[in-house]
Amino acid sequence: EIKGQVVNVFTDPHVLNYDFQRYQADINFNMQKVYSQQGDRYLPYAADPVWHSPMDLEKEYDICLIGLQYPNRTKLLNNLRVKGFKVLATVGIVYDEYREAYAKSRIAFSWSSLDDLIARVFEAGLMAVPLLTNRVTDLPTHFVEDEHYFGFSTLEEAEKQVTKILDNYDEAQEMANAMHRKVQAQHLYDYRVSQILRETKLI
């Protein structure tokens, strides 16, 4: 007889229904606190010290978003293009090309679609690129607005924040460096793996 534990890590509970897996497990970790159910253990996203490490490259873009082009994201980025900002927005770039795209950009842009604290927040933080993100419920649990990132709640506020960041870029980069230190100290995937091992009493 094989003895062990059934452990789930719910990576996308804002879009996927994990009910079947939930009731078959001994322990359920949920990577999005606002979508957790009773008994779930919070395991937020994180960043990887290899694939999300900073790169010192010449800037080519004002703002970058590598990810799905939801309507709210597309509208803002198109508005910025019309106003003359250099925008990089695409999908499918991974690993070193992903790092390079953000390293060539002055702003990493994140707009969560369903109040989920998405992985891009942690990744941009570790890459030390100034982060502009919409305010979601979990964000203040980990980071401090105007100390680690620039926040917004509306399209109009986001556009104003882009101008503010670019006009005060040295200050923005200092914030990005503070965000980098925070992610480095608390939000690497190694720490998440250690949490799983501790809570399953394997270490």
XYZ file of C-alpha atoms in Angstrom:
203
model
C 0.000 0.000 0.000
C 1.294 3.417 -1.009
C 0.745 6.078 1.592
C 0.941 9.751 0.823
C -0.922 13.031 0.539
C -2.962 14.445 -2.299
C -2.054 18.102 -2.624
C -3.475 20.586 -5.107
C -2.170 23.993 -6.163
C -4.959 26.012 -7.788
C -3.211 28.353 -10.208
C -6.153 30.004 -11.973
C -9.218 29.875 -9.685
C -10.584 33.088 -11.211
C -11.223 31.216 -14.476
C -11.220 27.492 -13.629
C -13.552 25.447 -11.449
C -11.495 23.187 -9.205
C -14.409 21.680 -7.279
C -13.686 18.108 -8.383
C -10.007 18.334 -7.426
C -10.833 20.204 -4.221
C -12.785 17.367 -2.659
C -10.271 14.694 -3.636
C -7.352 16.310 -1.807
C -5.802 16.385 1.645
C -4.510 19.933 1.206
C -5.533 22.644 -1.253
C -3.306 25.631 -1.950
C -4.905 28.586 -3.710
C -2.795 31.169 -5.520
C -5.528 33.828 -5.445
C -6.830 34.755 -2.029
C -10.010 36.445 -3.256
C -11.037 33.163 -4.926
C -10.162 30.922 -2.001
C -12.767 28.705 -0.384
C -12.976 27.458 3.171
C -9.961 25.351 4.051
C -7.775 26.611 1.190
C -4.254 27.661 2.089
C -3.024 30.861 0.463
C -0.012 30.409 -1.821
C 0.432 33.598 -3.878
C 2.200 33.783 -7.190
C 5.912 34.536 -7.224
C 8.842 35.122 -9.567
C 11.813 33.089 -10.723
C 15.373 34.319 -10.037
C 16.570 33.092 -13.436
C 13.743 33.921 -15.828
C 12.746 37.173 -14.116
C 16.121 38.616 -13.163
C 16.956 42.214 -14.183
C 18.790 43.016 -17.420
C 20.595 46.271 -18.140
C 19.456 47.068 -21.696
C 18.866 50.276 -23.601
C 15.247 51.412 -23.412
C 13.217 51.181 -26.627
C 9.646 51.336 -25.303
C 7.748 53.497 -22.858
C 5.419 50.733 -21.697
C 5.216 46.965 -22.098
C 2.583 44.285 -21.647
C 3.332 40.688 -22.583
C 0.036 38.884 -22.108
C -3.530 38.534 -23.282
C -4.963 41.652 -24.860
C -8.217 42.103 -22.953
C -10.385 45.059 -24.057
C -9.481 47.314 -21.120
C -5.769 46.683 -21.645
C -6.017 47.209 -25.396
C -7.972 50.438 -25.056
C -5.399 52.000 -22.759
C -2.430 50.898 -24.850
C -4.062 52.120 -28.054
C -4.775 55.483 -26.427
C -1.111 55.736 -25.476
C -0.015 54.888 -29.018
C -2.237 57.639 -30.415
C -0.585 60.096 -28.014
C 2.857 59.154 -29.268
C 4.035 56.745 -26.587
C 6.100 53.741 -27.675
C 4.128 50.630 -26.717
C 5.106 46.972 -26.815
C 2.069 44.715 -26.459
C 2.064 41.116 -27.606
C 1.671 37.475 -26.532
C 3.812 34.379 -26.800
C 7.146 35.825 -25.685
C 8.734 33.673 -22.972
C 11.967 33.082 -21.075
C 14.881 35.353 -22.090
C 12.841 37.113 -24.784
C 10.266 37.978 -22.104
C 12.968 39.412 -19.840
C 14.498 41.354 -22.708
C 11.167 42.898 -23.698
C 10.583 44.262 -20.211
C 14.220 45.285 -19.789
C 13.893 47.421 -22.919
C 10.792 49.107 -21.467
C 10.458 51.957 -18.989
C 7.170 50.702 -17.541
C 5.788 47.212 -16.931
C 2.004 47.381 -17.277
C -0.468 45.098 -15.509
C -4.261 45.235 -15.537
C -5.953 42.350 -13.736
C -9.212 41.293 -15.334
C -11.026 39.781 -12.325
C -9.492 41.223 -9.124
C -6.830 38.516 -9.117
C -3.272 39.393 -8.091
C -1.515 38.144 -11.188
C 1.972 36.716 -11.620
C 3.092 39.665 -13.747
C 3.154 41.865 -10.632
C 5.773 39.650 -8.983
C 7.694 39.147 -12.230
C 7.937 42.861 -13.001
C 9.029 43.431 -9.433
C 11.913 40.989 -9.646
C 12.928 42.381 -13.055
C 13.181 45.835 -11.394
C 11.022 47.559 -14.017
C 8.713 50.308 -12.688
C 5.286 48.713 -12.325
C 1.954 50.303 -13.186
C -0.884 48.068 -12.028
C -4.552 48.345 -11.238
C -5.487 48.079 -7.587
C -6.726 44.629 -6.581
C -7.757 43.281 -3.192
C -4.603 41.268 -2.450
C -2.075 43.860 -3.589
C -1.698 45.753 -0.263
C -1.104 42.424 1.492
C 2.313 42.234 -0.153
C 3.297 45.650 -1.508
C 2.876 49.347 -0.704
C 1.569 51.757 -3.314
C 3.934 54.650 -4.109
C 6.716 52.741 -2.379
C 6.846 49.636 -4.573
C 4.450 50.336 -7.471
C 2.180 52.892 -9.144
C -1.533 52.123 -8.873
C -4.646 53.043 -10.813
C -8.355 52.287 -10.790
C -9.548 53.810 -14.083
C -8.248 54.152 -17.602
C -7.933 57.909 -17.148
C -5.880 57.506 -13.969
C -3.646 54.954 -15.682
C -2.860 57.405 -18.496
C -1.941 60.089 -15.970
C 0.289 57.659 -14.118
C 2.183 56.810 -17.322
C 3.044 60.477 -17.772
C 3.974 60.820 -14.092
C 6.318 57.836 -14.234
C 8.090 58.972 -17.390
C 8.430 62.546 -16.114
C 9.939 61.322 -12.823
C 11.819 58.301 -14.015
C 14.679 58.330 -11.516
C 12.150 58.203 -8.669
C 10.195 55.491 -10.477
C 13.334 53.404 -10.849
C 14.072 53.772 -7.134
C 10.599 52.362 -6.448
C 11.255 49.519 -8.867
C 14.497 48.738 -7.038
C 12.596 48.646 -3.731
C 10.051 46.302 -5.319
C 12.888 44.111 -6.561
C 14.314 43.805 -3.057
C 10.896 42.938 -1.649
C 10.252 40.202 -4.209
C 13.785 38.864 -3.827
C 13.320 38.578 -0.083
C 9.774 37.170 0.080
C 8.295 36.181 -3.270
C 10.455 33.677 -5.131
C 9.055 30.311 -6.204
C 11.659 28.621 -3.997
C 9.853 30.121 -1.010
C 6.507 28.823 -2.272
C 7.903 25.312 -2.681
C 9.293 25.490 0.845
C 5.866 26.555 2.124
C 4.256 23.535 0.474
C 6.860 21.192 1.954
C 6.459 22.695 5.434
C 2.674 22.554 5.432
C 2.695 18.978 4.180
C 5.261 18.212 6.924
C 7.820 16.959 4.429
C 10.469 19.219 5.918
